[in-house]
Amino acid sequence: MKKFLFLFLISLTSISTFATNYYVATSGSDSNSGTLSSPFKTITKAISVVSAGDYIYMRGGLHSISSSPIVITKNGSSTSKIRVFAYGSEVPVLRFNNSEGDSNRGMGLDGDYWHWKGITIERA
């Protein structure tokens, strides 16, 4: 039983080591590496590099988006969701440059197994 538990814990550790954390900040640049100390500027850049099991952490502030709609077609999986979370207790706001209405779309989520938490999306 101890051997099984040990192997199980090792397998969990190895699974979690494949996930990558990407960071997006209003002060970043899309030519950066997407790390906490060198974040991307746009959510579109982070979406372009993210894979199943990865996290995108959005730093607080107003993220103005002029290229809309953003259509997400990548998929996570039932065991490896793609997560887009606010960083800590910060409040990121994705503000699209569209007027609100039925015909305007800011973001289309056509991919499966995405988990969004703490992100405000407005004017879309």
PDB file of C-alpha atoms in Angstrom:
ATOM      1  CA  MET A   1       0.000   0.000   0.000  1.00  0.00           C
ATOM      2  CA  LYS A   2       2.826   2.409   0.818  1.00  0.00           C
ATOM      3  CA  LYS A   3       4.444   1.725  -2.552  1.00  0.00           C
ATOM      4  CA  PHE A   4       1.150   2.467  -4.347  1.00  0.00           C
ATOM      5  CA  LEU A   5       0.680   5.712  -2.419  1.00  0.00           C
ATOM      6  CA  PHE A   6       4.252   6.766  -3.192  1.00  0.00           C
ATOM      7  CA  LEU A   7       3.783   6.092  -6.928  1.00  0.00           C
ATOM      8  CA  PHE A   8       0.475   7.931  -6.911  1.00  0.00           C
ATOM      9  CA  LEU A   9       2.032  11.008  -5.294  1.00  0.00           C
ATOM     10  CA  ILE A  10       4.930  10.940  -7.745  1.00  0.00           C
ATOM     11  CA  SER A  11       2.512  10.758 -10.690  1.00  0.00           C
ATOM     12  CA  LEU A  12       0.558  13.771  -9.374  1.00  0.00           C
ATOM     13  CA  THR A  13       3.766  15.735  -9.006  1.00  0.00           C
ATOM     14  CA  SER A  14       4.880  14.925 -12.531  1.00  0.00           C
ATOM     15  CA  ILE A  15       1.509  15.900 -13.990  1.00  0.00           C
ATOM     16  CA  SER A  16       1.521  19.293 -12.312  1.00  0.00           C
ATOM     17  CA  THR A  17       5.065  20.084 -13.449  1.00  0.00           C
ATOM     18  CA  PHE A  18       3.921  20.251 -17.068  1.00  0.00           C
ATOM     19  CA  ALA A  19       1.593  23.202 -16.444  1.00  0.00           C
ATOM     20  CA  THR A  20       2.914  26.648 -17.285  1.00  0.00           C
ATOM     21  CA  ASN A  21       1.863  29.912 -15.683  1.00  0.00           C
ATOM     22  CA  TYR A  22       1.555  32.920 -17.964  1.00  0.00           C
ATOM     23  CA  TYR A  23       1.020  36.476 -16.764  1.00  0.00           C
ATOM     24  CA  VAL A  24      -0.646  39.443 -18.465  1.00  0.00           C
ATOM     25  CA  ALA A  25      -0.218  43.016 -17.203  1.00  0.00           C
ATOM     26  CA  THR A  26      -1.058  46.446 -18.579  1.00  0.00           C
ATOM     27  CA  SER A  27       2.638  47.318 -18.276  1.00  0.00           C
ATOM     28  CA  GLY A  28       3.802  44.197 -20.132  1.00  0.00           C
ATOM     29  CA  SER A  29       4.874  43.563 -23.708  1.00  0.00           C
ATOM     30  CA  ASP A  30       3.827  40.790 -26.059  1.00  0.00           C
ATOM     31  CA  SER A  31       7.503  40.268 -26.887  1.00  0.00           C
ATOM     32  CA  ASN A  32       8.114  39.308 -23.232  1.00  0.00           C
ATOM     33  CA  SER A  33       8.236  35.721 -22.011  1.00  0.00           C
ATOM     34  CA  GLY A  34       4.957  35.922 -20.092  1.00  0.00           C
ATOM     35  CA  THR A  35       6.488  35.358 -16.658  1.00  0.00           C
ATOM     36  CA  LEU A  36       5.525  37.279 -13.534  1.00  0.00           C
ATOM     37  CA  SER A  37       8.578  39.528 -13.880  1.00  0.00           C
ATOM     38  CA  SER A  38       8.206  39.837 -17.675  1.00  0.00           C
ATOM     39  CA  PRO A  39       4.453  39.636 -18.435  1.00  0.00           C
ATOM     40  CA  PHE A  40       2.619  39.769 -21.737  1.00  0.00           C
ATOM     41  CA  LYS A  41       0.636  42.908 -22.531  1.00  0.00           C
ATOM     42  CA  THR A  42      -2.448  41.273 -24.065  1.00  0.00           C
ATOM     43  CA  ILE A  43      -4.740  38.396 -23.290  1.00  0.00           C
ATOM     44  CA  THR A  44      -4.632  37.477 -27.003  1.00  0.00           C
ATOM     45  CA  LYS A  45      -0.899  36.784 -26.759  1.00  0.00           C
ATOM     46  CA  ALA A  46      -1.406  34.607 -23.677  1.00  0.00           C
ATOM     47  CA  ILE A  47      -4.230  32.707 -25.376  1.00  0.00           C
ATOM     48  CA  SER A  48      -2.000  32.084 -28.401  1.00  0.00           C
ATOM     49  CA  VAL A  49       0.634  30.261 -26.309  1.00  0.00           C
ATOM     50  CA  VAL A  50      -1.446  28.554 -23.616  1.00  0.00           C
ATOM     51  CA  SER A  51      -2.002  24.782 -23.620  1.00  0.00           C
ATOM     52  CA  ALA A  52      -4.241  22.393 -21.704  1.00  0.00           C
ATOM     53  CA  GLY A  53      -3.423  22.500 -18.003  1.00  0.00           C
ATOM     54  CA  ASP A  54      -1.833  25.967 -18.134  1.00  0.00           C
ATOM     55  CA  TYR A  55      -2.818  29.062 -16.191  1.00  0.00           C
ATOM     56  CA  ILE A  56      -3.123  32.651 -17.369  1.00  0.00           C
ATOM     57  CA  TYR A  57      -2.957  35.119 -14.487  1.00  0.00           C
ATOM     58  CA  MET A  58      -4.216  38.596 -15.292  1.00  0.00           C
ATOM     59  CA  ARG A  59      -2.842  41.471 -13.257  1.00  0.00           C
ATOM     60  CA  GLY A  60      -5.215  44.176 -12.106  1.00  0.00           C
ATOM     61  CA  GLY A  61      -6.036  47.259 -14.087  1.00  0.00           C
ATOM     62  CA  LEU A  62      -7.835  48.287 -17.241  1.00  0.00           C
ATOM     63  CA  HIS A  63      -6.883  46.125 -20.232  1.00  0.00           C
ATOM     64  CA  SER A  64      -8.229  47.981 -23.290  1.00  0.00           C
ATOM     65  CA  ILE A  65      -8.891  45.703 -26.243  1.00  0.00           C
ATOM     66  CA  SER A  66      -9.403  47.143 -29.697  1.00  0.00           C
ATOM     67  CA  SER A  67      -9.081  43.935 -31.703  1.00  0.00           C
ATOM     68  CA  SER A  68     -12.377  42.243 -31.215  1.00  0.00           C
ATOM     69  CA  PRO A  69     -13.828  39.826 -31.251  1.00  0.00           C
ATOM     70  CA  ILE A  70     -11.355  37.489 -29.646  1.00  0.00           C
ATOM     71  CA  VAL A  71     -12.393  33.976 -30.629  1.00  0.00           C
ATOM     72  CA  ILE A  72     -10.946  31.197 -28.502  1.00  0.00           C
ATOM     73  CA  THR A  73     -10.807  27.822 -30.242  1.00  0.00           C
ATOM     74  CA  LYS A  74      -8.199  26.009 -28.134  1.00  0.00           C
ATOM     75  CA  ASN A  75      -9.327  23.196 -25.882  1.00  0.00           C
ATOM     76  CA  GLY A  76      -8.330  22.069 -22.452  1.00  0.00           C
ATOM     77  CA  SER A  77      -9.512  18.684 -21.247  1.00  0.00           C
ATOM     78  CA  SER A  78     -11.644  17.374 -18.413  1.00  0.00           C
ATOM     79  CA  THR A  79      -8.494  16.692 -16.399  1.00  0.00           C
ATOM     80  CA  SER A  80      -6.422  19.655 -17.643  1.00  0.00           C
ATOM     81  CA  LYS A  81      -8.514  22.781 -17.930  1.00  0.00           C
ATOM     82  CA  ILE A  82      -7.110  26.058 -19.200  1.00  0.00           C
ATOM     83  CA  ARG A  83      -7.530  28.604 -16.426  1.00  0.00           C
ATOM     84  CA  VAL A  84      -7.702  32.386 -16.715  1.00  0.00           C
ATOM     85  CA  PHE A  85      -7.636  33.843 -13.223  1.00  0.00           C
ATOM     86  CA  ALA A  86      -7.223  37.251 -11.656  1.00  0.00           C
ATOM     87  CA  TYR A  87      -3.826  37.468  -9.990  1.00  0.00           C
ATOM     88  CA  GLY A  88      -4.263  37.348  -6.214  1.00  0.00           C
ATOM     89  CA  SER A  89      -6.870  39.867  -5.109  1.00  0.00           C
ATOM     90  CA  GLU A  90      -6.232  42.189  -8.064  1.00  0.00           C
ATOM     91  CA  VAL A  91      -9.139  43.196 -10.322  1.00  0.00           C
ATOM     92  CA  PRO A  92      -8.427  42.935 -14.067  1.00  0.00           C
ATOM     93  CA  VAL A  93     -10.966  44.530 -16.411  1.00  0.00           C
ATOM     94  CA  LEU A  94     -11.076  43.558 -20.091  1.00  0.00           C
ATOM     95  CA  ARG A  95     -12.641  46.585 -21.776  1.00  0.00           C
ATOM     96  CA  PHE A  96     -13.594  46.152 -25.389  1.00  0.00           C
ATOM     97  CA  ASN A  97     -14.029  49.196 -27.618  1.00  0.00           C
ATOM     98  CA  ASN A  98     -17.485  48.212 -28.801  1.00  0.00           C
ATOM     99  CA  SER A  99     -20.705  49.811 -27.758  1.00  0.00           C
ATOM    100  CA  GLU A 100     -22.915  47.432 -25.885  1.00  0.00           C
ATOM    101  CA  GLY A 101     -25.581  45.719 -27.936  1.00  0.00           C
ATOM    102  CA  ASP A 102     -26.796  42.420 -29.303  1.00  0.00           C
ATOM    103  CA  SER A 103     -24.632  42.520 -32.441  1.00  0.00           C
ATOM    104  CA  ASN A 104     -21.321  43.237 -30.710  1.00  0.00           C
ATOM    105  CA  ARG A 105     -19.167  40.482 -29.333  1.00  0.00           C
ATOM    106  CA  GLY A 106     -15.971  40.937 -27.380  1.00  0.00           C
ATOM    107  CA  MET A 107     -15.037  37.351 -26.808  1.00  0.00           C
ATOM    108  CA  GLY A 108     -16.239  34.083 -28.246  1.00  0.00           C
ATOM    109  CA  LEU A 109     -15.380  30.931 -26.363  1.00  0.00           C
ATOM    110  CA  ASP A 110     -15.553  28.093 -28.882  1.00  0.00           C
ATOM    111  CA  GLY A 111     -13.016  25.933 -27.015  1.00  0.00           C
ATOM    112  CA  ASP A 112     -13.835  23.468 -24.282  1.00  0.00           C
ATOM    113  CA  TYR A 113     -12.663  23.182 -20.682  1.00  0.00           C
ATOM    114  CA  TRP A 114     -11.817  26.788 -19.888  1.00  0.00           C
ATOM    115  CA  HIS A 115     -12.230  28.158 -16.357  1.00  0.00           C
ATOM    116  CA  TRP A 116     -12.437  31.942 -15.872  1.00  0.00           C
ATOM    117  CA  LYS A 117     -12.340  33.472 -12.418  1.00  0.00           C
ATOM    118  CA  GLY A 118     -12.200  37.062 -11.195  1.00  0.00           C
ATOM    119  CA  ILE A 119     -12.078  38.718 -14.624  1.00  0.00           C
ATOM    120  CA  THR A 120     -14.458  41.548 -15.513  1.00  0.00           C
ATOM    121  CA  ILE A 121     -15.413  41.811 -19.198  1.00  0.00           C
ATOM    122  CA  GLU A 122     -17.153  44.997 -20.282  1.00  0.00           C
ATOM    123  CA  ARG A 123     -18.331  46.948 -23.339  1.00  0.00           C
ATOM    124  CA  ALA A 124     -18.783  43.837 -25.395  1.00  0.00           C
TER     125      ALA A 124
END
